[in-house]
């Protein structure tokens, strides 16, 4: 399909695509595929006011009924899966299977959120006073800004929006300036769901497109109590304190520097498969991409040799082709940062395999690279820095304690894993003295989380949690209630105050 | 008992009390009762390093065993209740019953935390992939700074410390500069518990005394992942963003501007009792003190008349006397702020009852005041500001909707309540369109929470939660685990990546 | 539509409907609409063996994938709602709105169960021993027999089946002999879902039709660990001990004798509406039907007068007509039992309003009755007995304590409610000294539960719980796991055993 | 200490010990140590009525206050630990460390239950209807009978009583006729706690002593809604259906036939230690005693050889001696059953090591035996039968699947474990296709559960759960509440019923 075919199939009209100032390029070939209208920062107060208006209505809609909207969204996403997946490929450069997988994740979170709409459980609590009853209830919080990154241009919105909407919060979405089209197409799908739903309030789901000024309006507004931001640690380091300073609640999903420990007993065939997928998938541009391989010295050389071989066979190229496994980087700047990191790694004593720019057999105009393996003498500054590209740094270790120390000795704390068949090693890795990450896996790579668990990480990853478990509590306000139905007024802790 | 008797009974030695630079005065009579040593800011790195060292050991101690330390602390507190309560009275000026009640609250939270030590439940979660298992585990987080205010000089520490210690986190306590003695006495009690416990690591519980420099060392250190701060909104507005900026986790319990709505159907006898206790108790110096009375116009005059009468009979004076209900303010500056607020209220059209300085029948040197009632024409700036003194602003209302709007139209969001016998009103107040506070009660005042519920508030109150429910999660890190025990590597969301 | 049209629209073929021995009549007109094949008791071992075979496969299918089957079932039910609803009307005699409502309830539980498929949460638990980890996991249990009654011919199956299937348990359904056709039609819908699903194991969902011998095979088989039975207390009193005796798990939903207390402050307009719907809806044939009205003496006469008036206006007749509110009883025997109960009530001093057989303006052959109100002098034996027909016994009371005592003084414990605007009364009714039922409502009738809460009752109602909350645990087995990953073997409780 | 010294130290008076008809013997030497009064079956109605009276008061006592009683019980148990432990040794024959461990378990459950007293959490649930609120509350249930066995003469009572009392249920304890003295001594400890507590209602904790007639009165009374019975499968098979038949709730903890799988990768040193403790501890008389060893063929011979050696060194004898590891069986009948089982095992082809009666070096009059190892050719009837004595049957296996099939192929389902260092084996054992027991461990034996997890088993073990997790729900009744605070009456599932 041509770019235009894909855009059209995803429901984007000529009017949507033209007449604006923001140029959108496809990473496949660098072609400009649209020039769209941006939201003027001056419009933002009205946007936020509409969300507040929607909130006053939506919070009164029963949660199971709110869930019905998300159920319809899931149905519409199922119907539009192929088209939206193709658009993800076009705009973000993901391979076809991953483009579809991203939409599947949206569908999964809808299913989850529908069930959740009857399970936003608070607690009833025994009071210490006769004639009293206590409970904890969770109420809608208010408008939720969702700031997303290019690499999951639609799924991250759905993680937040499905939960926020079920929780009673209107959503204002600011996608990456690099991927506004998938956002626009998603909004059209959402509008179909809302139309079938019937009486969703105006302003319930809004999309704003633009740069820092638009984002700052959300970050700084007291009328946007929740700001969920996915992106770089640098961005999050600005957003978090600003939101905190005006008493808002940030939900931050920032950088990762994810490692795999490969122990002597590991199933190396499985490890190789897991490493290649998690280091190379999405061209190394997932926040959960495997970036550091910490291999026991007894298996390290064997493992590296296998990886070099596997890397050699990976088809790099047009992500629309079914056989491609490595699509383009998002842009040329990204490729340049990758090259710079590899140079730095070499200067630090690293031995680099692969990593070259690919120009033949690929669409011209795109930033295609061979994924790289860099055998490092130590965990250098370069290793400790997240470079959003397919570079896998390899380190050796002798004891598990040493491996865990290496794993933890980076500023980020998102995802981690160990490959081992030894239950003592596996359990230690998951224990209080093991990985310090928000995600810690055994015998699967660091990427590809299921939506049933809480997703997010510690340290510079920002501490936020999205998706499963009780991550929904991040979108609601908790209220502790004590109800006295007796005719006396006993005080807690036995205090007496009689006048 | 004399001041010296109380100090001695609480275990404070001459060496503890003298030789330092920080003068401690009793609000009872303004007498300087000690001049104690302050922690030098230069010592703080060593303090924090000791806490980190303790953390490495303590996180490996099984939680139920950690609970045993808190059980012993509870036993020691029971044994020292009278003496510590008396010291609270001496140093914070609380009346005797409240001084004892504060220690009781420490004891209650210990009992709660002991049970909790076996109930730090994470989840096991069904995976979408065959041969996979998911779970969520909660691990110790690291040292927890606890910054407390003068008005609950010991209970707030215990709320945090009992949970933090059970959760595996060492504690560094910085009490208010106005109330270091109760902190020192509490540490002696804790030391007795640790001695009986046997093998608590060095640095598990530390006390630092001093001003902003000491606090800032905690707020700014990356090695103190949790900072629990109780105090003014102004303080929290500085601490929160700073902690966020270095990727720490703030738990903020800041100002309240707590209201009671009195509906036409209210049991006025009960309401009067509740108002007097919650507006006047602790001389109006609780974060949950009742500050705003929103009375239905049909009952307002009657209610105010009753309150004026009740206020007239309240014994103001020496908090050590069993009959006293209103002790001193913490200091003269506080009294001056109260007088200034009353002047402002008058300037805004308010009619003030009471509020005068009391000088006869009270110990000389203390800042004693009559509690004040200020009938206000509207919710003015003064009403919307928390003044830490016994001023009760009275407003009228006609519809419940209007009353709730008034209740919510302040920057703070801590505690709130309604007095009504009408279930529709009660339920509406607790619903999504009701109070926007973290605490919302029916037929009891806003103060005096039980430890079984989560304690804290929204908006400028800071959003933190302490004490009951799952507030303990604020002291731990969540880890999502996926374990693959099969021999294949299926990807989530049906993604395919075969090479 | 004719009976035949309805049968055909619901997908039942001539082959389904003829050639058997079990005559099925429509309560609308008593017409025999089918003569279907019964399951031979001799086939039951094979049926159960197929379920066991399905269990061995299904328990290994990940729960979220099992949820996908239920999602598809929900989709198919949505598509077939009108047709299945009409068949419910035909076979059970429910009015159209209730026939559709029953299918909606099936759809709702499917949505709920889909979400649940990722939320079958067990716990991770802190161990008291170093190097140990504890958790609690929930595993599939085995085949689940679902024995349903005529009055909810399809919804009750779905409550059980949606949960059981998501929990990993195959289902064997034995519907009432009076309503096998709705079961057969539902199975066809399920089969469409299974076909789309793809690889559901053979024997996952089975239907057996027949009388006591078929039921007993399920009740007595060790290979059917769960028996969920809905019906009379008499039936449950036989099933429960039999299942218990062979170490199975009964889930019993038996008779109710549900009351409403109407307090002096009640909104009588609402109460009248609620009473009429819950006493008369489904012609008084819900397990949650309102059977006892306990009205405060100050409102009793007024209330009865209003009810008599309302009852007089209720359209009795063909349930297929949009205006009908009272359809037929299930059969003439049921009508006879109603008449006998009314005679007994009169003999006990009751004053009966309505209750006559209706023969004009209704389809001939059906058992149509006027709903009855019986003002009773006391809670007699007749009142304490559940008669499955629209009889509302009215009692008076003076104090709330007395009203609650009356409410509780029956052998059944299913549903209950109070109408009051007084929060003290409402809360007391819900407290430990209030209603002893599994369901207790305020200002809504006893019938019409939402699927989000656990459904079921105490005492002779059988104690089972279905539907929401953690009722799913009834379909799984709990396993407590302790994992030692250390190299030593400490014993719990500090026991020493060194050899 | 002499028997009399122990009895006296435990607080039993001459009046307690003499004048009755029930002879109590010490298994140490068979000596009759007391002849106590039995409860006449005719007294049981009064006993139960007292419990019902206590219930009416106790259910209104706030749960945290109820927790205070258990806290005091824990304190009193701590104070009496040595004396009660010694009495356990005297009356049940447990070695000293186990006698003390049993009391420690009582103390642990008290600590747990105290915390639980504020954590009897129900749920608040979002309603599908506007103006509605749902919640689930847990209320006290009524008197709880606790029928205990000789082998845990006091701990099992405490597991039940601590929870039941915190849950609001009075307790009637019927101990084994073989161990009434420990029960009497425990009651004295409880009475001290109640005295300090102050206002516990009369009849809150009762003890009845006697045989089947006394037990049957509890089993058959409608006024005893909960019957928690620990003992043989035979007993439970009678109690369960009887309680079910009168609509009560049985909590059954019956027989176990617990296995350990030892895989090729197992740490054999650890395995040997675990086997010996769990097969021989308490002279094989725990419900969780290891009875079946399923060893991989590659390690079986080695393992058996090590065990034979270890068994040879185990000191059999007077349980009061610090060095003794194997005390007496409870009585000579028990020894005879052991001998009969060993004879049967031999007849089935088993090779028996040890198992002889010990008469030298042990107190005369007691039933002392060598623990036995029986290498079996297959899982015969004898192996599949629980014999309450230290017999360890050994079986071999080749594949894990086979081992799990052997493990599961017994009628009982209490406890189980695997020793392996292979994480795939460990996880498989804990998965849906693994152990079918209520307890499944890795690298620890089947006995010695911590109180934090739910304790109990499946199949003929009876399905009950006690102790940790949400086992407390077994002692309460669940109530689902819907509260309508609006002025309209919407029906669930969109049903319309307008008249």
Coordinates of C-alpha atoms in Angstrom, one line a residue, chain C residues 239-472:
Chain C
X239 CA -27.9 -31.8 47.6
X240 CA -25.7 -30.0 50.1
X241 CA -25.0 -32.9 52.5
X242 CA -24.6 -35.3 49.6
X243 CA -22.0 -33.2 48.0
X244 CA -20.3 -32.6 51.3
X245 CA -20.3 -36.3 52.1
X246 CA -18.2 -37.1 49.0
X247 CA -15.9 -34.1 49.7
X248 CA -17.3 -31.9 47.0
X249 CA -18.0 -28.2 47.2
X250 CA -21.6 -27.2 47.0
X251 CA -22.6 -23.6 46.0
X252 CA -26.2 -23.3 47.1
X253 CA -28.6 -20.6 46.1
X254 CA -31.9 -21.6 47.7
X255 CA -35.1 -20.1 48.9
X256 CA -35.6 -16.6 50.1
X257 CA -38.3 -15.0 52.2
X258 CA -37.3 -11.4 51.6
X259 CA -38.6 -8.5 53.5
X260 CA -38.8 -4.8 53.3
X261 CA -39.0 -2.6 56.3
X262 CA -40.8 0.7 55.6
X263 CA -39.8 3.3 58.2
X264 CA -41.8 6.4 59.1
X265 CA -39.4 8.6 57.2
X266 CA -39.5 6.5 54.0
X267 CA -40.2 8.1 50.7
X268 CA -43.5 6.3 50.2
X269 CA -43.8 7.0 46.5
X270 CA -40.5 5.3 46.0
X271 CA -41.4 2.5 48.4
X272 CA -44.7 1.8 46.5
X273 CA -42.8 1.5 43.2
X274 CA -40.2 -0.7 44.7
X275 CA -42.7 -2.9 46.5
X276 CA -44.8 -3.4 43.4
X277 CA -41.8 -4.3 41.2
X278 CA -40.2 -6.6 43.7
X279 CA -43.3 -8.3 44.9
X280 CA -45.1 -8.7 41.6
X281 CA -42.2 -8.7 39.0
X282 CA -41.7 -12.1 37.5
X283 CA -45.1 -12.9 39.0
X284 CA -43.5 -13.3 42.4
X285 CA -41.2 -16.1 41.2
X286 CA -37.8 -14.7 41.9
X287 CA -35.8 -16.1 44.7
X288 CA -35.4 -12.4 45.7
X289 CA -39.0 -11.5 45.3
X290 CA -40.4 -9.3 48.1
X291 CA -42.6 -11.5 50.2
X292 CA -42.9 -9.7 53.5
X293 CA -43.6 -6.0 54.1
X294 CA -42.8 -4.8 57.5
X295 CA -44.3 -1.4 57.7
X296 CA -44.2 1.1 60.6
X297 CA -47.6 1.3 62.2
X298 CA -47.7 5.1 61.3
X299 CA -47.5 4.4 57.6
X300 CA -48.9 0.9 57.3
X301 CA -52.5 1.7 56.5
X302 CA -51.6 4.4 54.0
X303 CA -49.1 2.2 52.3
X304 CA -51.4 -0.8 52.1
X305 CA -54.1 1.4 50.6
X306 CA -51.7 2.7 48.0
X307 CA -50.6 -0.8 47.2
X308 CA -54.1 -2.1 46.8
X309 CA -54.7 0.7 44.4
X310 CA -51.5 0.1 42.5
X311 CA -52.1 -3.7 42.4
X312 CA -55.5 -3.0 40.9
X313 CA -54.0 -1.3 37.9
X314 CA -51.4 -3.9 37.1
X315 CA -52.0 -5.4 33.7
X316 CA -52.1 -9.2 34.0
X317 CA -51.8 -11.2 30.9
X318 CA -49.8 -12.4 28.0
X319 CA -46.1 -11.7 28.8
X320 CA -45.4 -11.0 25.1
X321 CA -47.5 -7.9 25.1
X322 CA -45.4 -4.8 25.8
X323 CA -48.0 -3.5 28.3
X324 CA -48.2 -6.6 30.5
X325 CA -46.5 -6.4 33.9
X326 CA -47.7 -9.6 35.4
X327 CA -47.3 -12.7 33.3
X328 CA -48.4 -16.3 34.1
X329 CA -47.2 -18.5 36.9
X330 CA -45.0 -21.3 35.7
X331 CA -47.8 -23.8 35.9
X332 CA -51.2 -24.7 37.5
X333 CA -49.6 -26.5 40.4
X334 CA -47.9 -23.3 41.3
X335 CA -51.2 -21.4 41.2
X336 CA -52.8 -24.1 43.4
X337 CA -50.0 -23.7 46.0
X338 CA -50.6 -20.0 45.9
X339 CA -54.3 -20.4 46.5
X340 CA -53.6 -22.9 49.4
X341 CA -51.2 -20.4 51.0
X342 CA -53.8 -17.7 50.8
X343 CA -56.4 -19.9 52.4
X344 CA -53.9 -20.8 55.2
X345 CA -53.2 -17.1 55.6
X346 CA -56.8 -16.3 56.0
X347 CA -57.2 -19.1 58.5
X348 CA -54.4 -17.6 60.5
X349 CA -56.3 -14.3 60.6
X350 CA -54.9 -12.7 57.5
X351 CA -56.9 -10.2 55.4
X352 CA -56.3 -11.0 51.7
X353 CA -56.5 -8.5 48.9
X354 CA -56.5 -9.8 45.3
X355 CA -55.0 -13.2 44.6
X356 CA -57.8 -14.5 42.4
X357 CA -57.2 -16.6 39.4
X358 CA -57.5 -14.5 36.2
X359 CA -59.2 -16.1 33.2
X360 CA -60.4 -13.2 31.1
X361 CA -58.2 -11.1 29.0
X362 CA -55.5 -13.6 29.2
X363 CA -54.4 -16.5 27.0
X364 CA -56.3 -19.6 27.8
X365 CA -54.4 -22.5 29.3
X366 CA -52.0 -20.3 31.4
X367 CA -52.0 -20.0 35.1
X368 CA -52.7 -16.3 35.6
X369 CA -53.4 -14.7 38.9
X370 CA -53.9 -11.4 40.5
X371 CA -51.0 -10.6 42.8
X372 CA -52.1 -10.8 46.4
X373 CA -51.6 -8.7 49.5
X374 CA -52.2 -10.4 52.8
X375 CA -52.4 -8.2 55.9
X376 CA -51.3 -10.5 58.7
X377 CA -51.8 -10.3 62.5
X378 CA -48.4 -11.9 63.1
X379 CA -45.5 -13.6 61.4
X380 CA -47.3 -17.0 61.2
X381 CA -46.0 -20.2 59.7
X382 CA -47.4 -19.4 56.4
X383 CA -45.5 -16.1 56.4
X384 CA -42.4 -17.9 57.4
X385 CA -42.7 -20.2 54.4
X386 CA -41.6 -19.3 50.9
X387 CA -44.5 -19.7 48.4
X388 CA -43.3 -19.1 44.9
X389 CA -46.0 -16.8 43.8
X390 CA -47.0 -13.1 44.1
X391 CA -48.1 -13.0 47.7
X392 CA -47.1 -10.1 49.8
X393 CA -47.6 -10.5 53.5
X394 CA -47.9 -7.3 55.5
X395 CA -46.9 -6.9 59.1
X396 CA -46.7 -3.8 61.3
X397 CA -44.0 -2.7 63.7
X398 CA -43.4 0.0 66.3
X399 CA -39.6 0.0 66.9
X400 CA -36.8 -0.6 64.5
X401 CA -35.5 -3.3 66.8
X402 CA -38.8 -5.1 66.5
X403 CA -38.8 -4.7 62.7
X404 CA -35.3 -6.1 62.4
X405 CA -36.3 -9.0 64.7
X406 CA -39.3 -9.8 62.4
X407 CA -37.1 -9.5 59.4
X408 CA -34.6 -12.0 60.8
X409 CA -37.1 -14.4 62.3
X410 CA -37.5 -16.7 59.2
X411 CA -35.4 -19.7 58.3
X412 CA -34.3 -18.1 55.0
X413 CA -31.6 -15.4 54.7
X414 CA -31.3 -14.2 51.1
X415 CA -32.4 -10.6 50.6
X416 CA -33.7 -7.7 52.6
X417 CA -34.1 -4.0 52.5
X418 CA -35.2 -0.9 54.4
X419 CA -36.9 2.2 53.1
X420 CA -36.0 5.1 55.2
X421 CA -34.4 8.5 54.8
X422 CA -33.0 8.4 58.3
X423 CA -29.4 7.6 58.2
X424 CA -29.3 6.1 61.7
X425 CA -32.0 3.6 60.7
X426 CA -30.3 2.8 57.4
X427 CA -26.9 2.2 59.0
X428 CA -28.4 0.1 61.8
X429 CA -30.1 -2.1 59.3
X430 CA -26.8 -2.7 57.6
X431 CA -24.8 -3.2 60.8
X432 CA -23.9 -6.4 62.7
X433 CA -27.2 -6.1 64.6
X434 CA -29.3 -5.5 61.5
X435 CA -30.4 -7.8 58.7
X436 CA -29.0 -11.3 58.8
X437 CA -29.4 -11.7 55.0
X438 CA -26.7 -12.0 52.4
X439 CA -28.2 -9.0 50.7
X440 CA -29.3 -5.9 52.5
X441 CA -30.4 -2.8 50.7
X442 CA -31.5 0.7 51.5
X443 CA -34.2 2.4 49.5
X444 CA -34.3 -0.3 46.8
X445 CA -36.2 -3.5 46.8
X446 CA -34.7 -6.9 47.6
X447 CA -34.6 -8.1 44.0
X448 CA -32.6 -7.0 41.0
X449 CA -29.0 -7.4 42.2
X450 CA -26.1 -6.0 40.2
X451 CA -23.6 -8.5 39.1
X452 CA -20.7 -6.6 40.7
X453 CA -21.6 -7.8 44.2
X454 CA -21.5 -11.3 45.6
X455 CA -25.0 -12.8 45.3
X456 CA -26.4 -15.3 47.8
X457 CA -27.7 -15.7 51.3
X458 CA -27.3 -17.2 54.7
X459 CA -29.2 -19.8 56.7
X460 CA -31.5 -22.0 54.6
X461 CA -30.6 -20.0 51.6
X462 CA -27.6 -22.1 51.6
X463 CA -24.6 -19.8 52.1
X464 CA -23.3 -19.9 48.5
X465 CA -22.1 -16.8 46.6
X466 CA -22.1 -16.2 42.9
X467 CA -21.4 -13.4 40.5
X468 CA -19.2 -10.5 41.7
X469 CA -16.7 -9.6 44.5
X470 CA -14.5 -12.7 45.1
X471 CA -17.3 -15.2 44.5
X472 CA -14.9 -16.6 41.8

